[in-house]
PDB file of C-alpha atoms in Angstrom:
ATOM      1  CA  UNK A  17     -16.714  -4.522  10.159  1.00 40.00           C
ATOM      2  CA  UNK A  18     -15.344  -1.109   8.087  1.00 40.00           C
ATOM      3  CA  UNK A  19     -12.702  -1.256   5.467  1.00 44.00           C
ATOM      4  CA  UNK A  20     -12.281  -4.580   3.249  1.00 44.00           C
ATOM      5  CA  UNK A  21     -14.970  -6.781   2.863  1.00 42.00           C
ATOM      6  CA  UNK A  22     -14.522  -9.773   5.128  1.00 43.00           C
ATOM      7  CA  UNK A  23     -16.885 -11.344   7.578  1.00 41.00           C
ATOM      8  CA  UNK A  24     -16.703 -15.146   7.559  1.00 40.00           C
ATOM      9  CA  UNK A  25     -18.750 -17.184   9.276  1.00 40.00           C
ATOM     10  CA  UNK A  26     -18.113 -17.620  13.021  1.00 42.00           C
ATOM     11  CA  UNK A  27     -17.255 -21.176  12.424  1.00 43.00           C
ATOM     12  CA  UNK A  28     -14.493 -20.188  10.095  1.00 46.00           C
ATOM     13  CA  UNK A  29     -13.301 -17.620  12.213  1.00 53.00           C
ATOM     14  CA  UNK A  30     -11.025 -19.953  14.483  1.00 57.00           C
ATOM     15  CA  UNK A  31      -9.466 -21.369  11.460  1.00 77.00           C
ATOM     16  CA  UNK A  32      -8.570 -18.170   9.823  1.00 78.00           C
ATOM     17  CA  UNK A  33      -7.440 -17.226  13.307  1.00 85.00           C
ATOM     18  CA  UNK A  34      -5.053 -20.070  13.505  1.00 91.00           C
ATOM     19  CA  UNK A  35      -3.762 -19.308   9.851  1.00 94.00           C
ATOM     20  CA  UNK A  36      -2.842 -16.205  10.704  1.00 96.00           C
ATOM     21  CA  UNK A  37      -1.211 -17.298  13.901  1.00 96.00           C
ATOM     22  CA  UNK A  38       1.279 -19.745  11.617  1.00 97.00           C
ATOM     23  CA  UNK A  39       1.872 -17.251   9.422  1.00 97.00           C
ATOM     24  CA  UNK A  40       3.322 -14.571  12.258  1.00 97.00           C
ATOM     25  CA  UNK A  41       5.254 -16.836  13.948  1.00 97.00           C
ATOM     26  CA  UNK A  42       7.079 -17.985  10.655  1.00 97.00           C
ATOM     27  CA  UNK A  43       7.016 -14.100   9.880  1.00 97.00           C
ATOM     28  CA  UNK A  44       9.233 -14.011  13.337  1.00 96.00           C
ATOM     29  CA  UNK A  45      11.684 -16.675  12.834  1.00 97.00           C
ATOM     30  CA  UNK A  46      12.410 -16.503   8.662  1.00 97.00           C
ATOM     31  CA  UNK A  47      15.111 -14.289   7.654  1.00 97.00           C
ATOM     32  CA  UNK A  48      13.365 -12.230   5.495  1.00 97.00           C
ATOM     33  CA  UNK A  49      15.873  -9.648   4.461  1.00 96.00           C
ATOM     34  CA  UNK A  50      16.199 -10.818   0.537  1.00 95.00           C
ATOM     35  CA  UNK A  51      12.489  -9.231   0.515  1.00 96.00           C
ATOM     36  CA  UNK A  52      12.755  -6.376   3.083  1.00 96.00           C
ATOM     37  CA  UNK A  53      15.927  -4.642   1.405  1.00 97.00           C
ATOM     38  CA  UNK A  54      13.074  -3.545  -1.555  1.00 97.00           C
ATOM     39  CA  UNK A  55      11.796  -1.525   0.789  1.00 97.00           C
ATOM     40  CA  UNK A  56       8.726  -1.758  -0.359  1.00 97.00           C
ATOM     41  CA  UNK A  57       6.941  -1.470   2.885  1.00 97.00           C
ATOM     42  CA  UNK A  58       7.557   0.204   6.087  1.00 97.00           C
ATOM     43  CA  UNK A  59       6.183   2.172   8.634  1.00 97.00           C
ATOM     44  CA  UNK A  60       6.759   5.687   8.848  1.00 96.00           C
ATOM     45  CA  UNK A  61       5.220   8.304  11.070  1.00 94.00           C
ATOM     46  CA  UNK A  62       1.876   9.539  11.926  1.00 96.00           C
ATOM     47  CA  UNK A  63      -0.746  11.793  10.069  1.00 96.00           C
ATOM     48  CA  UNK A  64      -2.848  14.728  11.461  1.00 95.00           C
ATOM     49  CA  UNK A  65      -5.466  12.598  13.647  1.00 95.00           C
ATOM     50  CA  UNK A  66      -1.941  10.544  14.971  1.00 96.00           C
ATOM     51  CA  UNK A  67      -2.520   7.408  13.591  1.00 97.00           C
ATOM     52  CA  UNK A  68       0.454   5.582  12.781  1.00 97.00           C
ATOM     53  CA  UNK A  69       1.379   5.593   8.915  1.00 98.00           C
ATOM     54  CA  UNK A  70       2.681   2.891   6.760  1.00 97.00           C
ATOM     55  CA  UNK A  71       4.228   3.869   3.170  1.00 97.00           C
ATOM     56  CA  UNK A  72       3.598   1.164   0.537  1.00 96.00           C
ATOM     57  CA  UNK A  73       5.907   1.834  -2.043  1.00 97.00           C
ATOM     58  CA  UNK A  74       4.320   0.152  -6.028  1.00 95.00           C
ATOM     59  CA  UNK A  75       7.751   0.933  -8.271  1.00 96.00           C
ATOM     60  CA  UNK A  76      10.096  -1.455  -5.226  1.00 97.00           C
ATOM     61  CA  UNK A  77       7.494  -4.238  -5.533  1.00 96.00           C
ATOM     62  CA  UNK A  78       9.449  -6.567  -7.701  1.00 94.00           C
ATOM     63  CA  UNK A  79       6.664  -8.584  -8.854  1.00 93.00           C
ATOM     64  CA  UNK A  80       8.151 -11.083 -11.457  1.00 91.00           C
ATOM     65  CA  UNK A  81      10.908 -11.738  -8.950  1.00 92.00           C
ATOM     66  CA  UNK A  82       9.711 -11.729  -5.238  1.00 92.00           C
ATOM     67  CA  UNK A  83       9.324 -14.468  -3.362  1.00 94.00           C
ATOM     68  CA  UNK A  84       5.376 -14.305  -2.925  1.00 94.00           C
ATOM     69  CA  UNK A  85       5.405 -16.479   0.617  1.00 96.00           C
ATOM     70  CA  UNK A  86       8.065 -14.242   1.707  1.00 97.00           C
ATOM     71  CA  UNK A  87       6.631 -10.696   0.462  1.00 97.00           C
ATOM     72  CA  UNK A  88       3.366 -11.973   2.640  1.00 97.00           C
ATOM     73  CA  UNK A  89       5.729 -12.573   5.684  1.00 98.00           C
ATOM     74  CA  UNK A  90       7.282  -9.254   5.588  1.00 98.00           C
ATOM     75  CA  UNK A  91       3.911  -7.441   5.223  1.00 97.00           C
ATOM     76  CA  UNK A  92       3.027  -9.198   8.628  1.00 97.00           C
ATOM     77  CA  UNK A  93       6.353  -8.421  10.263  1.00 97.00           C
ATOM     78  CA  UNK A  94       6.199  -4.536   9.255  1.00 97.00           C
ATOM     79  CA  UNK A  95       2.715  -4.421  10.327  1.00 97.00           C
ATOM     80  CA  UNK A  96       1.393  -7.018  12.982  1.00 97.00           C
ATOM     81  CA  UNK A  97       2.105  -4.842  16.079  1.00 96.00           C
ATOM     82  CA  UNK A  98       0.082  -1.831  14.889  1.00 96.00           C
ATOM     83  CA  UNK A  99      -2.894  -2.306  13.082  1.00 96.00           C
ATOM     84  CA  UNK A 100      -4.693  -3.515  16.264  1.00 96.00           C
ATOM     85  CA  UNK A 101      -5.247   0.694  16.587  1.00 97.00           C
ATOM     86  CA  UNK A 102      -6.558   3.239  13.583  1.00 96.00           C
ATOM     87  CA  UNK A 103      -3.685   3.191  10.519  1.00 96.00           C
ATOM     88  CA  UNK A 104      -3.592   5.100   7.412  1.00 96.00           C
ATOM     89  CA  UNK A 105      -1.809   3.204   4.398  1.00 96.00           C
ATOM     90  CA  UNK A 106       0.168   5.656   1.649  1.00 97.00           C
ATOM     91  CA  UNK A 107       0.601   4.121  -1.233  1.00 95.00           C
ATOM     92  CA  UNK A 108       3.163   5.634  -3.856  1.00 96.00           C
ATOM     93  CA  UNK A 109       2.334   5.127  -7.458  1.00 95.00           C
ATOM     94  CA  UNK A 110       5.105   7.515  -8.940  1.00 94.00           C
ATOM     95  CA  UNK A 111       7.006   5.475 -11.702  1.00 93.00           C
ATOM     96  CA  UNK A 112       5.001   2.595 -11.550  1.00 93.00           C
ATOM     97  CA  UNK A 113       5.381  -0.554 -13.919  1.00 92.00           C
ATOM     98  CA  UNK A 114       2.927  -2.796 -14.982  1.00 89.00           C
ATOM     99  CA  UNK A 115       5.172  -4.996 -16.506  1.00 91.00           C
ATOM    100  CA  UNK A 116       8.056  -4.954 -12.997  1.00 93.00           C
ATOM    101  CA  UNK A 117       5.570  -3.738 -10.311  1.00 93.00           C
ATOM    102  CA  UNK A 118       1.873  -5.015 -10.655  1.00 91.00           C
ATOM    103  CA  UNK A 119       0.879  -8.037  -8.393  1.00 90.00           C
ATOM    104  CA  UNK A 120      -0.264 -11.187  -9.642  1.00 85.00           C
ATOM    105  CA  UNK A 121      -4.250 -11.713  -8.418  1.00 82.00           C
ATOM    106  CA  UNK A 122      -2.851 -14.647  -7.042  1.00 86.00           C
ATOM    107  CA  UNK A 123      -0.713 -12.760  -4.433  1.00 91.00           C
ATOM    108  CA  UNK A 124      -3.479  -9.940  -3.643  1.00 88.00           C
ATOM    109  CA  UNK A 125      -5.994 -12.709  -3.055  1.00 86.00           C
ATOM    110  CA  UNK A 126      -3.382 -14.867  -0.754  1.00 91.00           C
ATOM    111  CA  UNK A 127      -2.977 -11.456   1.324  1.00 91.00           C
ATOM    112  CA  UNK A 128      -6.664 -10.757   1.543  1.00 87.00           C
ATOM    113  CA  UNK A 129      -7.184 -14.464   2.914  1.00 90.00           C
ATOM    114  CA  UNK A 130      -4.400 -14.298   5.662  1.00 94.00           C
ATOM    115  CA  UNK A 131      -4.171 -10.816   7.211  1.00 92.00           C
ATOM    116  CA  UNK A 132      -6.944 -10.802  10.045  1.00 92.00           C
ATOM    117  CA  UNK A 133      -9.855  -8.885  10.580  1.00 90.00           C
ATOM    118  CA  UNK A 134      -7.611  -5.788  12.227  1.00 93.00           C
ATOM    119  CA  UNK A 135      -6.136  -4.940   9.224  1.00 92.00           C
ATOM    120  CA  UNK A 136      -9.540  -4.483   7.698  1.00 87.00           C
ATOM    121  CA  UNK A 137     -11.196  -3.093   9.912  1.00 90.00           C
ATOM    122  CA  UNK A 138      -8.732  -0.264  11.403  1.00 93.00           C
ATOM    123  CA  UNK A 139      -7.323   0.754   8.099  1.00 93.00           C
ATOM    124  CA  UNK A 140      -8.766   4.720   7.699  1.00 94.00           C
ATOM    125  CA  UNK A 141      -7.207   6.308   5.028  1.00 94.00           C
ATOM    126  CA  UNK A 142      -5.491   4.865   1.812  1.00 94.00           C
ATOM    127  CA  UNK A 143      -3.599   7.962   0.360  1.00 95.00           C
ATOM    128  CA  UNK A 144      -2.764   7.220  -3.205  1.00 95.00           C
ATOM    129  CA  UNK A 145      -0.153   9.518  -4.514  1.00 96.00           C
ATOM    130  CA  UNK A 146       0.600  10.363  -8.267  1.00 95.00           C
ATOM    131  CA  UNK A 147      -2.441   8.056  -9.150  1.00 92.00           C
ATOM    132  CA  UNK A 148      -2.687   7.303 -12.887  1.00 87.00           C
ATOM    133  CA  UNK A 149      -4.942   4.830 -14.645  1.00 84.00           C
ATOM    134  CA  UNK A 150      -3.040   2.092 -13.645  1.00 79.00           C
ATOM    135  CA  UNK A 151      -3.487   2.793  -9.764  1.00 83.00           C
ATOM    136  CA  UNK A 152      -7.175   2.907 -10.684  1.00 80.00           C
ATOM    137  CA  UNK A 153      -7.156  -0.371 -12.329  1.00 79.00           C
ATOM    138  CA  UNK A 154      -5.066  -1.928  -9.933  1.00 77.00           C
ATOM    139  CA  UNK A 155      -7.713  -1.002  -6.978  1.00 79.00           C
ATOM    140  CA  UNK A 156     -10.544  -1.557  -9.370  1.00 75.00           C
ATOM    141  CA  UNK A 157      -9.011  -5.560  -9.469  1.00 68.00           C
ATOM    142  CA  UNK A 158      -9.501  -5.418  -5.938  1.00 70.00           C
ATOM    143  CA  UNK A 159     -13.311  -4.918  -5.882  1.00 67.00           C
ATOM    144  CA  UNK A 160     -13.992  -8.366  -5.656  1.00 61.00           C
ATOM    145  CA  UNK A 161     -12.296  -7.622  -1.956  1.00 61.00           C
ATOM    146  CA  UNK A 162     -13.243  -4.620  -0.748  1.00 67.00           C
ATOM    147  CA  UNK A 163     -16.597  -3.563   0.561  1.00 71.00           C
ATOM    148  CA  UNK A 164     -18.143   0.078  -0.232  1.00 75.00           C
ATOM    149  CA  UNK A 165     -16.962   1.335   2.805  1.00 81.00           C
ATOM    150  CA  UNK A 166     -13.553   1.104   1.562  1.00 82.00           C
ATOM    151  CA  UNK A 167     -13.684   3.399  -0.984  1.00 82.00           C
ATOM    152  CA  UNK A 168     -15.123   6.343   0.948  1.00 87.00           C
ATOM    153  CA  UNK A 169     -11.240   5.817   2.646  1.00 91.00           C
ATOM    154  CA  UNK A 170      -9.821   6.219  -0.641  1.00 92.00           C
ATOM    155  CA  UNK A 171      -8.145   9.724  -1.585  1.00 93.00           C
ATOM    156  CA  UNK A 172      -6.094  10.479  -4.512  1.00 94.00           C
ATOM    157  CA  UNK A 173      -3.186  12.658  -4.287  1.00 96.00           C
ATOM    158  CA  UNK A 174      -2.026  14.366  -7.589  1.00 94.00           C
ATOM    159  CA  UNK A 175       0.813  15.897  -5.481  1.00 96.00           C
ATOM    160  CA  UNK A 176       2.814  15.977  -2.698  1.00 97.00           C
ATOM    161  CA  UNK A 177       1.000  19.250  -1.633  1.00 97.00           C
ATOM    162  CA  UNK A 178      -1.871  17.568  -1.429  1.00 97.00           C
ATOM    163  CA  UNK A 179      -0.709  14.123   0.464  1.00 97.00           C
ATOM    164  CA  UNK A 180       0.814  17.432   3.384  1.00 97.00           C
ATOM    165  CA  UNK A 181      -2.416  18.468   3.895  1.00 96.00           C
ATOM    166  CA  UNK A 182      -3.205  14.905   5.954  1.00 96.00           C
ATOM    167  CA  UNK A 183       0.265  14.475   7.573  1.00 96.00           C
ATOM    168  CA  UNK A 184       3.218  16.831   8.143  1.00 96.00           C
ATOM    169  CA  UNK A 185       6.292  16.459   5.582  1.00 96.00           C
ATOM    170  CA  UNK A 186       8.420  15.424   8.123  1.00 95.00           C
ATOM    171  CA  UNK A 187       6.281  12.510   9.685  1.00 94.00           C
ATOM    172  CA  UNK A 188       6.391  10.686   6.040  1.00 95.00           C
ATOM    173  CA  UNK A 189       9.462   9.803   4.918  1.00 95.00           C
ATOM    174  CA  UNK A 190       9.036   9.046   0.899  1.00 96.00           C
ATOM    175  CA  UNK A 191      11.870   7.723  -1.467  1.00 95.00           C
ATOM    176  CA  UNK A 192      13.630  10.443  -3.486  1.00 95.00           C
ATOM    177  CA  UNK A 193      11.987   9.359  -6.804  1.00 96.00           C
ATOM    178  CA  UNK A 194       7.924  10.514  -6.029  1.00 95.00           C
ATOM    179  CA  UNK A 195       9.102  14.522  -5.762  1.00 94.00           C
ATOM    180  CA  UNK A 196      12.040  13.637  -8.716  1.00 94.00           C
ATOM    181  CA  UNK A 197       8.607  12.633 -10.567  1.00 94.00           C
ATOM    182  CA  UNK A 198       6.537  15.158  -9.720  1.00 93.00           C
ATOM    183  CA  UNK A 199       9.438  17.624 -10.699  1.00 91.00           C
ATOM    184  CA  UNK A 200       8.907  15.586 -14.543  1.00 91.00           C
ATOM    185  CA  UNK A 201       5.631  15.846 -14.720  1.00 87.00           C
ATOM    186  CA  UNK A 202       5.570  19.586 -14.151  1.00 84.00           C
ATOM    187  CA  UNK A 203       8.525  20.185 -16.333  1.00 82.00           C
ATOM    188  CA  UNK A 204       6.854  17.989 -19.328  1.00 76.00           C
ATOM    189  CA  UNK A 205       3.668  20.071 -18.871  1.00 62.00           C
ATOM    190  CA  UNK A 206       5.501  23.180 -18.849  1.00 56.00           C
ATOM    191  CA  UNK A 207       6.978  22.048 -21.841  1.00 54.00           C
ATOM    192  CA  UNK A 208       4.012  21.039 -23.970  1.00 50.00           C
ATOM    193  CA  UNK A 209       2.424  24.334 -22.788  1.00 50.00           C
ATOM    194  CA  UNK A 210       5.709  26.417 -24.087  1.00 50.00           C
ATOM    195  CA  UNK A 211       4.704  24.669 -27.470  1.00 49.00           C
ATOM    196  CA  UNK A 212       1.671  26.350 -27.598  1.00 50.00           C
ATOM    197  CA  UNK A 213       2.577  30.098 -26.430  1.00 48.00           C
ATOM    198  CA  UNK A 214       2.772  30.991 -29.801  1.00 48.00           C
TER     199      UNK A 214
END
């Protein structure tokens, strides 16, 4: 398999099979609109190579508050009925908290267990955009996961310019705040720069 590390046995395969099976059809029938009004997750359009795109969103996880069961669920429910073809994952790190936004191991590891080989394997791209140290440590807690394949499918984006270059502006839709950000960052460097004209 490419992407995360996963192969289990063949004799657990049935079982994690069957877990994954419970977990759709609960993913189905729960309301799960208390967690999908975050936002934090949806599917958007396709890149260059037309894969379908989903846009992970870190600052609308609300990590001290979501329901982790449910979170799990809507992951499923956004993404079940694509990832059996090539995806590409953006993940938005623009105004990111540790304290509000990072995911407990707990979680990651639950979500690693239950999503089935597909979502492994097909992944092709992780865009990270506006990464910062805390991106990096965040996917550097996830080595215990991910095989070294993965990170060949890694690719920072410091900017928006450079996330364009994979997929068209108009087949991502991104929330409001990653280009209010970028517009920050540029301003604060042109700032600090101004300081030092003299």
């Amino acid at each position: 398999g490419i992407g995360w590390a996963a192969a289990s046995s063949s004799s657990s395969a049935p079982s994690a099979d069957h877990t994954y099976e419970r977990h759709l059809r609960r993913a189905l029938a729960l309301d799960l609109s208390s967690v999908a009004r975050h936002n934090f997750l949806y599917r958007s359009g396709q890149d260059k190579a037309g894969r379908a795109v989903f846009v992970l969103v870190g600052q609308h996880f609300p990590a001290r508050d979501v329901d982790n069961d449910k979170a799990l669920l809507h992951i499923i429910n956004v993404m079940d009925s694509s990832v059996h073809l090539p995806y590409a994952l953006v993940y938005v790190h623009s105004n990111f908290s540790v304290a509000y936004n990072q995911p407990l191991p707990l979680f990651l590891q639950q979500v690693y267990e239950v999503l089935d080989r597909r979502y492994k394997k097909n992944i092709k791209a992780l865009y990270v955009v506006h990464p910062s140290l805390s991106s990096r440590t965040l996917l550097l807690g996830l080595r215990a996961f991910l095989s070294p394949k993965f990170w060949s499918k890694v690719v920072p984006c410091e900017s928006l310019a450079d996330l364009y270059q994979h997929m068209r502006p108009e087949q991502v839709v991104l929330p409001d705040m990653a280009a209010a950000y970028e517009k920050e960052q540029a301003e604060s460097v042109l700032n600090i720069n101004n300081l030092f004209s003299w």
